[in-house]
PDB file of N, CA, C and O in Angstrom:
ATOM      1  N   MET A1232       3.706   5.274  11.864  1.00 90.00           N
ATOM      2  CA  MET A1232       4.647   5.254  10.760  1.00 90.00           C
ATOM      3  C   MET A1232       3.963   4.699   9.514  1.00 90.00           C
ATOM      4  O   MET A1232       3.350   3.644   9.578  1.00 90.00           O
ATOM      5  N   PRO A1233       4.101   5.392   8.409  1.00 93.00           N
ATOM      6  CA  PRO A1233       3.502   4.890   7.168  1.00 93.00           C
ATOM      7  C   PRO A1233       4.229   3.654   6.646  1.00 93.00           C
ATOM      8  O   PRO A1233       5.450   3.517   6.810  1.00 93.00           O
ATOM      9  N   ARG A1234       3.473   2.775   6.019  1.00 97.00           N
ATOM     10  CA  ARG A1234       4.043   1.595   5.372  1.00 97.00           C
ATOM     11  C   ARG A1234       4.175   1.897   3.881  1.00 97.00           C
ATOM     12  O   ARG A1234       3.237   2.376   3.253  1.00 97.00           O
ATOM     13  N   LEU A1235       5.343   1.608   3.344  1.00 98.00           N
ATOM     14  CA  LEU A1235       5.618   1.819   1.927  1.00 98.00           C
ATOM     15  C   LEU A1235       5.950   0.478   1.295  1.00 98.00           C
ATOM     16  O   LEU A1235       6.546  -0.400   1.935  1.00 98.00           O
ATOM     17  N   TRP A1236       5.587   0.346   0.023  1.00 98.00           N
ATOM     18  CA  TRP A1236       5.778  -0.901  -0.710  1.00 98.00           C
ATOM     19  C   TRP A1236       6.752  -0.693  -1.855  1.00 98.00           C
ATOM     20  O   TRP A1236       6.786   0.379  -2.466  1.00 98.00           O
ATOM     21  N   LEU A1237       7.542  -1.728  -2.144  1.00 97.00           N
ATOM     22  CA  LEU A1237       8.544  -1.637  -3.211  1.00 97.00           C
ATOM     23  C   LEU A1237       7.846  -1.476  -4.553  1.00 97.00           C
ATOM     24  O   LEU A1237       7.015  -2.302  -4.934  1.00 97.00           O
ATOM     25  N   VAL A1238       8.178  -0.400  -5.266  1.00 98.00           N
ATOM     26  CA  VAL A1238       7.538  -0.129  -6.552  1.00 98.00           C
ATOM     27  C   VAL A1238       8.529  -0.079  -7.706  1.00 98.00           C
ATOM     28  O   VAL A1238       8.134  -0.122  -8.867  1.00 98.00           O
ATOM     29  N   GLU A1239       9.819   0.024  -7.388  1.00 96.00           N
ATOM     30  CA  GLU A1239      10.792   0.158  -8.472  1.00 96.00           C
ATOM     31  C   GLU A1239      12.161  -0.281  -7.984  1.00 96.00           C
ATOM     32  O   GLU A1239      12.535  -0.043  -6.839  1.00 96.00           O
ATOM     33  N   ARG A1240      12.890  -0.912  -8.901  1.00 94.00           N
ATOM     34  CA  ARG A1240      14.268  -1.329  -8.628  1.00 94.00           C
ATOM     35  C   ARG A1240      15.057  -1.012  -9.892  1.00 94.00           C
ATOM     36  O   ARG A1240      14.687  -1.451 -10.972  1.00 94.00           O
ATOM     37  N   GLU A1241      16.128  -0.245  -9.765  1.00 93.00           N
ATOM     38  CA  GLU A1241      16.934   0.147 -10.913  1.00 93.00           C
ATOM     39  C   GLU A1241      18.399  -0.160 -10.649  1.00 93.00           C
ATOM     40  O   GLU A1241      18.879  -0.013  -9.531  1.00 93.00           O
ATOM     41  N   TYR A1242      19.084  -0.548 -11.697  1.00 89.00           N
ATOM     42  CA  TYR A1242      20.519  -0.801 -11.647  1.00 89.00           C
ATOM     43  C   TYR A1242      21.213   0.251 -12.492  1.00 89.00           C
ATOM     44  O   TYR A1242      20.688   0.642 -13.529  1.00 89.00           O
ATOM     45  N   ASP A1243      22.373   0.708 -12.061  1.00 85.00           N
ATOM     46  CA  ASP A1243      23.098   1.665 -12.898  1.00 85.00           C
ATOM     47  C   ASP A1243      24.512   1.190 -13.162  1.00 85.00           C
ATOM     48  O   ASP A1243      24.953   0.155 -12.639  1.00 85.00           O
ATOM     49  N   ASP A1244      25.237   1.951 -13.958  1.00 81.00           N
ATOM     50  CA  ASP A1244      26.589   1.553 -14.369  1.00 81.00           C
ATOM     51  C   ASP A1244      27.642   1.809 -13.297  1.00 81.00           C
ATOM     52  O   ASP A1244      28.809   1.489 -13.494  1.00 81.00           O
ATOM     53  N   ARG A1245      27.249   2.358 -12.154  1.00 83.00           N
ATOM     54  CA  ARG A1245      28.174   2.563 -11.041  1.00 83.00           C
ATOM     55  C   ARG A1245      28.073   1.447 -10.002  1.00 83.00           C
ATOM     56  O   ARG A1245      28.559   1.600  -8.891  1.00 83.00           O
ATOM     57  N   ASN A1246      27.403   0.346 -10.376  1.00 83.00           N
ATOM     58  CA  ASN A1246      27.217  -0.796  -9.486  1.00 83.00           C
ATOM     59  C   ASN A1246      26.305  -0.462  -8.302  1.00 83.00           C
ATOM     60  O   ASN A1246      26.457  -1.013  -7.217  1.00 83.00           O
ATOM     61  N   LEU A1247      25.380   0.483  -8.519  1.00 88.00           N
ATOM     62  CA  LEU A1247      24.408   0.847  -7.495  1.00 88.00           C
ATOM     63  C   LEU A1247      23.036   0.325  -7.881  1.00 88.00           C
ATOM     64  O   LEU A1247      22.674   0.312  -9.057  1.00 88.00           O
ATOM     65  N   ILE A1248      22.297  -0.078  -6.877  1.00 91.00           N
ATOM     66  CA  ILE A1248      20.923  -0.512  -7.079  1.00 91.00           C
ATOM     67  C   ILE A1248      20.041   0.450  -6.281  1.00 91.00           C
ATOM     68  O   ILE A1248      20.262   0.664  -5.094  1.00 91.00           O
ATOM     69  N   SER A1249      19.089   1.051  -6.964  1.00 93.00           N
ATOM     70  CA  SER A1249      18.146   1.967  -6.322  1.00 93.00           C
ATOM     71  C   SER A1249      16.830   1.249  -6.097  1.00 93.00           C
ATOM     72  O   SER A1249      16.317   0.587  -7.000  1.00 93.00           O
ATOM     73  N   PHE A1250      16.303   1.399  -4.905  1.00 95.00           N
ATOM     74  CA  PHE A1250      15.007   0.841  -4.547  1.00 95.00           C
ATOM     75  C   PHE A1250      14.085   2.008  -4.232  1.00 95.00           C
ATOM     76  O   PHE A1250      14.462   2.906  -3.485  1.00 95.00           O
ATOM     77  N   VAL A1251      12.893   1.997  -4.805  1.00 98.00           N
ATOM     78  CA  VAL A1251      11.909   3.029  -4.501  1.00 98.00           C
ATOM     79  C   VAL A1251      10.721   2.347  -3.840  1.00 98.00           C
ATOM     80  O   VAL A1251      10.155   1.393  -4.377  1.00 98.00           O
ATOM     81  N   TYR A1252      10.384   2.831  -2.657  1.00 98.00           N
ATOM     82  CA  TYR A1252       9.214   2.384  -1.920  1.00 98.00           C
ATOM     83  C   TYR A1252       8.211   3.523  -1.936  1.00 98.00           C
ATOM     84  O   TYR A1252       8.594   4.688  -1.832  1.00 98.00           O
ATOM     85  N   ALA A1253       6.927   3.209  -2.089  1.00 98.00           N
ATOM     86  CA  ALA A1253       5.900   4.243  -2.143  1.00 98.00           C
ATOM     87  C   ALA A1253       4.671   3.832  -1.334  1.00 98.00           C
ATOM     88  O   ALA A1253       4.430   2.646  -1.110  1.00 98.00           O
ATOM     89  N   THR A1254       3.907   4.836  -0.950  1.00 98.00           N
ATOM     90  CA  THR A1254       2.634   4.591  -0.280  1.00 98.00           C
ATOM     91  C   THR A1254       1.631   4.057  -1.299  1.00 98.00           C
ATOM     92  O   THR A1254       1.791   4.258  -2.506  1.00 98.00           O
ATOM     93  N   THR A1255       0.596   3.402  -0.818  1.00 97.00           N
ATOM     94  CA  THR A1255      -0.377   2.803  -1.738  1.00 97.00           C
ATOM     95  C   THR A1255      -1.211   3.843  -2.476  1.00 97.00           C
ATOM     96  O   THR A1255      -1.840   3.516  -3.477  1.00 97.00           O
ATOM     97  N   ASP A1256      -1.187   5.091  -2.022  1.00 97.00           N
ATOM     98  CA  ASP A1256      -1.881   6.136  -2.791  1.00 97.00           C
ATOM     99  C   ASP A1256      -0.947   6.809  -3.802  1.00 97.00           C
ATOM    100  O   ASP A1256      -1.366   7.666  -4.569  1.00 97.00           O
ATOM    101  N   GLY A1257       0.337   6.411  -3.782  1.00 97.00           N
ATOM    102  CA  GLY A1257       1.296   6.905  -4.763  1.00 97.00           C
ATOM    103  C   GLY A1257       1.800   8.313  -4.549  1.00 97.00           C
ATOM    104  O   GLY A1257       2.477   8.862  -5.418  1.00 97.00           O
ATOM    105  N   THR A1258       1.533   8.908  -3.397  1.00 97.00           N
ATOM    106  CA  THR A1258       1.908  10.314  -3.206  1.00 97.00           C
ATOM    107  C   THR A1258       3.231  10.527  -2.478  1.00 97.00           C
ATOM    108  O   THR A1258       3.826  11.592  -2.596  1.00 97.00           O
ATOM    109  N   LYS A1259       3.695   9.535  -1.728  1.00 98.00           N
ATOM    110  CA  LYS A1259       4.936   9.659  -0.954  1.00 98.00           C
ATOM    111  C   LYS A1259       5.879   8.519  -1.306  1.00 98.00           C
ATOM    112  O   LYS A1259       5.445   7.408  -1.606  1.00 98.00           O
ATOM    113  N   GLN A1260       7.192   8.812  -1.225  1.00 98.00           N
ATOM    114  CA  GLN A1260       8.186   7.799  -1.581  1.00 98.00           C
ATOM    115  C   GLN A1260       9.433   7.910  -0.714  1.00 98.00           C
ATOM    116  O   GLN A1260       9.681   8.937  -0.085  1.00 98.00           O
ATOM    117  N   LEU A1261      10.185   6.827  -0.744  1.00 97.00           N
ATOM    118  CA  LEU A1261      11.514   6.796  -0.144  1.00 97.00           C
ATOM    119  C   LEU A1261      12.399   6.034  -1.115  1.00 97.00           C
ATOM    120  O   LEU A1261      12.046   4.940  -1.573  1.00 97.00           O
ATOM    121  N   ARG A1262      13.532   6.635  -1.458  1.00 96.00           N
ATOM    122  CA  ARG A1262      14.487   6.015  -2.381  1.00 96.00           C
ATOM    123  C   ARG A1262      15.718   5.611  -1.575  1.00 96.00           C
ATOM    124  O   ARG A1262      16.238   6.394  -0.797  1.00 96.00           O
ATOM    125  N   LYS A1263      16.144   4.363  -1.781  1.00 91.00           N
ATOM    126  CA  LYS A1263      17.356   3.853  -1.141  1.00 91.00           C
ATOM    127  C   LYS A1263      18.324   3.430  -2.235  1.00 91.00           C
ATOM    128  O   LYS A1263      17.908   2.823  -3.217  1.00 91.00           O
ATOM    129  N   GLU A1264      19.606   3.735  -2.069  1.00 90.00           N
ATOM    130  CA  GLU A1264      20.625   3.276  -2.997  1.00 90.00           C
ATOM    131  C   GLU A1264      21.630   2.436  -2.227  1.00 90.00           C
ATOM    132  O   GLU A1264      22.119   2.849  -1.181  1.00 90.00           O
ATOM    133  N   LEU A1265      21.913   1.261  -2.761  1.00 86.00           N
ATOM    134  CA  LEU A1265      22.892   0.364  -2.158  1.00 86.00           C
ATOM    135  C   LEU A1265      23.816  -0.151  -3.248  1.00 86.00           C
ATOM    136  O   LEU A1265      23.370  -0.399  -4.371  1.00 86.00           O
ATOM    137  N   SER A1266      25.070  -0.353  -2.901  1.00 87.00           N
ATOM    138  CA  SER A1266      25.970  -0.963  -3.867  1.00 87.00           C
ATOM    139  C   SER A1266      25.622  -2.446  -3.968  1.00 87.00           C
ATOM    140  O   SER A1266      25.142  -3.059  -3.005  1.00 87.00           O
ATOM    141  N   ALA A1267      25.852  -3.027  -5.128  1.00 80.00           N
ATOM    142  CA  ALA A1267      25.567  -4.450  -5.320  1.00 80.00           C
ATOM    143  C   ALA A1267      26.380  -5.290  -4.345  1.00 80.00           C
ATOM    144  O   ALA A1267      25.890  -6.284  -3.807  1.00 80.00           O
ATOM    145  N   THR A1268      27.600  -4.876  -4.085  1.00 78.00           N
ATOM    146  CA  THR A1268      28.465  -5.611  -3.150  1.00 78.00           C
ATOM    147  C   THR A1268      27.882  -5.570  -1.738  1.00 78.00           C
ATOM    148  O   THR A1268      27.781  -6.597  -1.072  1.00 78.00           O
ATOM    149  N   LEU A1269      27.475  -4.392  -1.295  1.00 74.00           N
ATOM    150  CA  LEU A1269      26.885  -4.259   0.037  1.00 74.00           C
ATOM    151  C   LEU A1269      25.586  -5.049   0.137  1.00 74.00           C
ATOM    152  O   LEU A1269      25.320  -5.692   1.156  1.00 74.00           O
ATOM    153  N   LEU A1270      24.816  -5.027  -0.918  1.00 74.00           N
ATOM    154  CA  LEU A1270      23.554  -5.754  -0.918  1.00 74.00           C
ATOM    155  C   LEU A1270      23.778  -7.253  -0.720  1.00 74.00           C
ATOM    156  O   LEU A1270      23.039  -7.913   0.001  1.00 74.00           O
ATOM    157  N   GLN A1271      24.822  -7.797  -1.337  1.00 75.00           N
ATOM    158  CA  GLN A1271      25.139  -9.220  -1.192  1.00 75.00           C
ATOM    159  C   GLN A1271      25.616  -9.554   0.217  1.00 75.00           C
ATOM    160  O   GLN A1271      25.433 -10.672   0.692  1.00 75.00           O
ATOM    161  N   GLN A1272      26.215  -8.581   0.902  1.00 78.00           N
ATOM    162  CA  GLN A1272      26.763  -8.815   2.235  1.00 78.00           C
ATOM    163  C   GLN A1272      25.746  -8.580   3.350  1.00 78.00           C
ATOM    164  O   GLN A1272      25.984  -8.962   4.485  1.00 78.00           O
ATOM    165  N   ARG A1273      24.626  -7.951   3.025  1.00 74.00           N
ATOM    166  CA  ARG A1273      23.596  -7.649   4.035  1.00 74.00           C
ATOM    167  C   ARG A1273      23.004  -8.921   4.610  1.00 74.00           C
ATOM    168  O   ARG A1273      22.712  -9.862   3.887  1.00 74.00           O
ATOM    169  N   SER A1274      22.790  -8.903   5.908  1.00 70.00           N
ATOM    170  CA  SER A1274      22.123 -10.041   6.534  1.00 70.00           C
ATOM    171  C   SER A1274      20.607  -9.879   6.448  1.00 70.00           C
ATOM    172  O   SER A1274      19.875 -10.849   6.556  1.00 70.00           O
ATOM    173  N   GLU A1275      20.145  -8.650   6.255  1.00 80.00           N
ATOM    174  CA  GLU A1275      18.713  -8.381   6.130  1.00 80.00           C
ATOM    175  C   GLU A1275      18.329  -8.330   4.652  1.00 80.00           C
ATOM    176  O   GLU A1275      18.955  -7.624   3.877  1.00 80.00           O
ATOM    177  N   PRO A1276      17.306  -9.052   4.256  1.00 85.00           N
ATOM    178  CA  PRO A1276      16.888  -9.009   2.852  1.00 85.00           C
ATOM    179  C   PRO A1276      16.110  -7.730   2.529  1.00 85.00           C
ATOM    180  O   PRO A1276      15.618  -7.051   3.435  1.00 85.00           O
ATOM    181  N   ILE A1277      16.004  -7.426   1.266  1.00 88.00           N
ATOM    182  CA  ILE A1277      15.108  -6.366   0.814  1.00 88.00           C
ATOM    183  C   ILE A1277      13.704  -6.952   0.889  1.00 88.00           C
ATOM    184  O   ILE A1277      13.440  -8.029   0.358  1.00 88.00           O
ATOM    185  N   THR A1278      12.816  -6.255   1.568  1.00 94.00           N
ATOM    186  CA  THR A1278      11.471  -6.785   1.780  1.00 94.00           C
ATOM    187  C   THR A1278      10.437  -6.036   0.949  1.00 94.00           C
ATOM    188  O   THR A1278      10.701  -4.947   0.427  1.00 94.00           O
ATOM    189  N   ALA A1279       9.258  -6.618   0.858  1.00 96.00           N
ATOM    190  CA  ALA A1279       8.177  -6.043   0.069  1.00 96.00           C
ATOM    191  C   ALA A1279       7.739  -4.688   0.607  1.00 96.00           C
ATOM    192  O   ALA A1279       7.322  -3.816  -0.159  1.00 96.00           O
ATOM    193  N   ALA A1280       7.843  -4.492   1.909  1.00 97.00           N
ATOM    194  CA  ALA A1280       7.406  -3.232   2.510  1.00 97.00           C
ATOM    195  C   ALA A1280       8.359  -2.808   3.616  1.00 97.00           C
ATOM    196  O   ALA A1280       9.084  -3.625   4.186  1.00 97.00           O
ATOM    197  N   ILE A1281       8.348  -1.516   3.877  1.00 96.00           N
ATOM    198  CA  ILE A1281       9.099  -0.944   4.996  1.00 96.00           C
ATOM    199  C   ILE A1281       8.200   0.064   5.690  1.00 96.00           C
ATOM    200  O   ILE A1281       7.231   0.553   5.114  1.00 96.00           O
ATOM    201  N   GLU A1282       8.525   0.365   6.928  1.00 96.00           N
ATOM    202  CA  GLU A1282       7.853   1.420   7.671  1.00 96.00           C
ATOM    203  C   GLU A1282       8.903   2.451   8.035  1.00 96.00           C
ATOM    204  O   GLU A1282       9.965   2.095   8.544  1.00 96.00           O
ATOM    205  N   VAL A1283       8.602   3.711   7.741  1.00 95.00           N
ATOM    206  CA  VAL A1283       9.551   4.792   8.007  1.00 95.00           C
ATOM    207  C   VAL A1283       8.819   5.983   8.598  1.00 95.00           C
ATOM    208  O   VAL A1283       7.597   6.112   8.465  1.00 95.00           O
ATOM    209  N   ASP A1284       9.578   6.847   9.243  1.00 95.00           N
ATOM    210  CA  ASP A1284       9.004   8.073   9.785  1.00 95.00           C
ATOM    211  C   ASP A1284       8.535   8.966   8.645  1.00 95.00           C
ATOM    212  O   ASP A1284       9.157   9.036   7.585  1.00 95.00           O
ATOM    213  N   GLU A1285       7.464   9.658   8.891  1.00 95.00           N
ATOM    214  CA  GLU A1285       6.869  10.561   7.898  1.00 95.00           C
ATOM    215  C   GLU A1285       7.885  11.583   7.382  1.00 95.00           C
ATOM    216  O   GLU A1285       7.885  11.927   6.204  1.00 95.00           O
ATOM    217  N   ASP A1286       8.772  12.064   8.264  1.00 95.00           N
ATOM    218  CA  ASP A1286       9.721  13.102   7.853  1.00 95.00           C
ATOM    219  C   ASP A1286      10.809  12.589   6.909  1.00 95.00           C
ATOM    220  O   ASP A1286      11.567  13.377   6.345  1.00 95.00           O
ATOM    221  N   GLU A1287      10.904  11.278   6.710  1.00 96.00           N
ATOM    222  CA  GLU A1287      11.869  10.710   5.767  1.00 96.00           C
ATOM    223  C   GLU A1287      11.308  10.609   4.344  1.00 96.00           C
ATOM    224  O   GLU A1287      12.041  10.295   3.403  1.00 96.00           O
ATOM    225  N   LEU A1288      10.028  10.865   4.186  1.00 97.00           N
ATOM    226  CA  LEU A1288       9.372  10.678   2.901  1.00 97.00           C
ATOM    227  C   LEU A1288       9.474  11.908   2.017  1.00 97.00           C
ATOM    228  O   LEU A1288       9.506  13.037   2.498  1.00 97.00           O
ATOM    229  N   ALA A1289       9.513  11.654   0.719  1.00 98.00           N
ATOM    230  CA  ALA A1289       9.535  12.723  -0.273  1.00 98.00           C
ATOM    231  C   ALA A1289       8.273  12.607  -1.122  1.00 98.00           C
ATOM    232  O   ALA A1289       7.731  11.515  -1.293  1.00 98.00           O
ATOM    233  N   PRO A1290       7.817  13.724  -1.680  1.00 98.00           N
ATOM    234  CA  PRO A1290       6.651  13.649  -2.558  1.00 98.00           C
ATOM    235  C   PRO A1290       7.018  12.958  -3.872  1.00 98.00           C
ATOM    236  O   PRO A1290       8.161  13.009  -4.327  1.00 98.00           O
ATOM    237  N   VAL A1291       6.035  12.297  -4.467  1.00 98.00           N
ATOM    238  CA  VAL A1291       6.216  11.641  -5.755  1.00 98.00           C
ATOM    239  C   VAL A1291       5.838  12.639  -6.845  1.00 98.00           C
ATOM    240  O   VAL A1291       4.855  13.377  -6.708  1.00 98.00           O
ATOM    241  N   ASP A1292       6.608  12.658  -7.913  1.00 97.00           N
ATOM    242  CA  ASP A1292       6.293  13.480  -9.069  1.00 97.00           C
ATOM    243  C   ASP A1292       4.869  13.147  -9.513  1.00 97.00           C
ATOM    244  O   ASP A1292       4.519  11.964  -9.633  1.00 97.00           O
ATOM    245  N   PRO A1293       4.030  14.155  -9.740  1.00 97.00           N
ATOM    246  CA  PRO A1293       2.637  13.884 -10.142  1.00 97.00           C
ATOM    247  C   PRO A1293       2.512  12.954 -11.349  1.00 97.00           C
ATOM    248  O   PRO A1293       1.553  12.187 -11.439  1.00 97.00           O
ATOM    249  N   ASP A1294       3.467  12.992 -12.258  1.00 97.00           N
ATOM    250  CA  ASP A1294       3.431  12.115 -13.430  1.00 97.00           C
ATOM    251  C   ASP A1294       3.643  10.648 -13.076  1.00 97.00           C
ATOM    252  O   ASP A1294       3.300   9.767 -13.857  1.00 97.00           O
ATOM    253  N   GLN A1295       4.228  10.368 -11.907  1.00 96.00           N
ATOM    254  CA  GLN A1295       4.515   8.998 -11.473  1.00 96.00           C
ATOM    255  C   GLN A1295       3.503   8.462 -10.461  1.00 96.00           C
ATOM    256  O   GLN A1295       3.493   7.275 -10.161  1.00 96.00           O
ATOM    257  N   GLN A1296       2.657   9.321  -9.908  1.00 97.00           N
ATOM    258  CA  GLN A1296       1.791   8.921  -8.791  1.00 97.00           C
ATOM    259  C   GLN A1296       0.861   7.758  -9.129  1.00 97.00           C
ATOM    260  O   GLN A1296       0.732   6.834  -8.341  1.00 97.00           O
ATOM    261  N   GLU A1297       0.232   7.785 -10.276  1.00 98.00           N
ATOM    262  CA  GLU A1297      -0.694   6.706 -10.622  1.00 98.00           C
ATOM    263  C   GLU A1297       0.048   5.378 -10.774  1.00 98.00           C
ATOM    264  O   GLU A1297      -0.403   4.341 -10.278  1.00 98.00           O
ATOM    265  N   ARG A1298       1.205   5.413 -11.432  1.00 97.00           N
ATOM    266  CA  ARG A1298       1.991   4.191 -11.616  1.00 97.00           C
ATOM    267  C   ARG A1298       2.468   3.647 -10.268  1.00 97.00           C
ATOM    268  O   ARG A1298       2.381   2.446 -10.006  1.00 97.00           O
ATOM    269  N   TYR A1299       2.966   4.526  -9.398  1.00 98.00           N
ATOM    270  CA  TYR A1299       3.430   4.079  -8.089  1.00 98.00           C
ATOM    271  C   TYR A1299       2.282   3.528  -7.249  1.00 98.00           C
ATOM    272  O   TYR A1299       2.441   2.528  -6.554  1.00 98.00           O
ATOM    273  N   ALA A1300       1.130   4.175  -7.302  1.00 98.00           N
ATOM    274  CA  ALA A1300      -0.031   3.694  -6.545  1.00 98.00           C
ATOM    275  C   ALA A1300      -0.439   2.308  -7.026  1.00 98.00           C
ATOM    276  O   ALA A1300      -0.670   1.401  -6.211  1.00 98.00           O
ATOM    277  N   THR A1301      -0.507   2.124  -8.329  1.00 98.00           N
ATOM    278  CA  THR A1301      -0.890   0.826  -8.895  1.00 98.00           C
ATOM    279  C   THR A1301       0.100  -0.259  -8.492  1.00 98.00           C
ATOM    280  O   THR A1301      -0.285  -1.354  -8.067  1.00 98.00           O
ATOM    281  N   GLU A1302       1.396   0.046  -8.600  1.00 98.00           N
ATOM    282  CA  GLU A1302       2.426  -0.940  -8.267  1.00 98.00           C
ATOM    283  C   GLU A1302       2.437  -1.240  -6.766  1.00 98.00           C
ATOM    284  O   GLU A1302       2.528  -2.393  -6.360  1.00 98.00           O
ATOM    285  N   ALA A1303       2.328  -0.210  -5.929  1.00 98.00           N
ATOM    286  CA  ALA A1303       2.321  -0.420  -4.480  1.00 98.00           C
ATOM    287  C   ALA A1303       1.130  -1.273  -4.055  1.00 98.00           C
ATOM    288  O   ALA A1303       1.267  -2.184  -3.231  1.00 98.00           O
ATOM    289  N   GLN A1304      -0.034  -1.008  -4.625  1.00 98.00           N
ATOM    290  CA  GLN A1304      -1.219  -1.795  -4.300  1.00 98.00           C
ATOM    291  C   GLN A1304      -1.060  -3.246  -4.750  1.00 98.00           C
ATOM    292  O   GLN A1304      -1.433  -4.173  -4.032  1.00 98.00           O
ATOM    293  N   SER A1305      -0.474  -3.447  -5.910  1.00 97.00           N
ATOM    294  CA  SER A1305      -0.249  -4.800  -6.420  1.00 97.00           C
ATOM    295  C   SER A1305       0.712  -5.585  -5.525  1.00 97.00           C
ATOM    296  O   SER A1305       0.453  -6.742  -5.189  1.00 97.00           O
ATOM    297  N   VAL A1306       1.796  -4.938  -5.140  1.00 97.00           N
ATOM    298  CA  VAL A1306       2.772  -5.601  -4.258  1.00 97.00           C
ATOM    299  C   VAL A1306       2.133  -5.895  -2.904  1.00 97.00           C
ATOM    300  O   VAL A1306       2.316  -6.979  -2.344  1.00 97.00           O
ATOM    301  N   ALA A1307       1.341  -4.960  -2.381  1.00 97.00           N
ATOM    302  CA  ALA A1307       0.681  -5.150  -1.085  1.00 97.00           C
ATOM    303  C   ALA A1307      -0.302  -6.317  -1.113  1.00 97.00           C
ATOM    304  O   ALA A1307      -0.440  -7.056  -0.147  1.00 97.00           O
ATOM    305  N   GLU A1308      -0.990  -6.493  -2.244  1.00 97.00           N
ATOM    306  CA  GLU A1308      -1.969  -7.565  -2.354  1.00 97.00           C
ATOM    307  C   GLU A1308      -1.320  -8.937  -2.515  1.00 97.00           C
ATOM    308  O   GLU A1308      -1.915  -9.951  -2.126  1.00 97.00           O
ATOM    309  N   SER A1309      -0.127  -8.982  -3.063  1.00 97.00           N
ATOM    310  CA  SER A1309       0.475 -10.285  -3.367  1.00 97.00           C
ATOM    311  C   SER A1309       1.648 -10.662  -2.469  1.00 97.00           C
ATOM    312  O   SER A1309       2.241 -11.728  -2.650  1.00 97.00           O
ATOM    313  N   ASN A1310       1.999  -9.814  -1.493  1.00 97.00           N
ATOM    314  CA  ASN A1310       3.139 -10.097  -0.625  1.00 97.00           C
ATOM    315  C   ASN A1310       2.860  -9.701   0.811  1.00 97.00           C
ATOM    316  O   ASN A1310       2.130  -8.746   1.063  1.00 97.00           O
ATOM    317  N   GLU A1311       3.472 -10.428   1.730  1.00 96.00           N
ATOM    318  CA  GLU A1311       3.484 -10.025   3.132  1.00 96.00           C
ATOM    319  C   GLU A1311       4.511  -8.913   3.270  1.00 96.00           C
ATOM    320  O   GLU A1311       5.517  -8.903   2.546  1.00 96.00           O
ATOM    321  N   PRO A1312       4.322  -7.968   4.201  1.00 96.00           N
ATOM    322  CA  PRO A1312       5.259  -6.846   4.328  1.00 96.00           C
ATOM    323  C   PRO A1312       6.715  -7.259   4.533  1.00 96.00           C
ATOM    324  O   PRO A1312       7.614  -6.646   3.964  1.00 96.00           O
ATOM    325  N   ASP A1313       6.950  -8.305   5.324  1.00 95.00           N
ATOM    326  CA  ASP A1313       8.333  -8.705   5.619  1.00 95.00           C
ATOM    327  C   ASP A1313       8.865  -9.775   4.678  1.00 95.00           C
ATOM    328  O   ASP A1313       9.938 -10.332   4.885  1.00 95.00           O
ATOM    329  N   GLU A1314       8.133 -10.044   3.611  1.00 95.00           N
ATOM    330  CA  GLU A1314       8.546 -11.058   2.631  1.00 95.00           C
ATOM    331  C   GLU A1314       9.704 -10.542   1.781  1.00 95.00           C
ATOM    332  O   GLU A1314       9.621  -9.453   1.227  1.00 95.00           O
ATOM    333  N   PRO A1315      10.783 -11.317   1.672  1.00 91.00           N
ATOM    334  CA  PRO A1315      11.885 -10.906   0.782  1.00 91.00           C
ATOM    335  C   PRO A1315      11.390 -10.808  -0.656  1.00 91.00           C
ATOM    336  O   PRO A1315      10.581 -11.630  -1.103  1.00 91.00           O
ATOM    337  N   ILE A1316      11.880  -9.791  -1.334  1.00 89.00           N
ATOM    338  CA  ILE A1316      11.410  -9.572  -2.712  1.00 89.00           C
ATOM    339  C   ILE A1316      12.555  -9.195  -3.634  1.00 89.00           C
ATOM    340  O   ILE A1316      13.509  -8.631  -3.221  1.00 89.00           O
TER     341      ILE A1316
END
């Protein structure tokens, strides 16, 4: 299973928080959306990294790949995978 690192967190006006995890080469991603209310009620924290099946991953837009790779590598170097972030 590939390990992905948190590269982006966005808030919107519908009270949703989007988390984007990407591979360190910036080519694959997984986007999760959670409501702020659900996020507060979760017993599991959002961590620096996750491991998911390859078939759950989506390709990253080529315009975003370098940025995602840089951010994923930075997060990987400064955090343990299971560290809350």
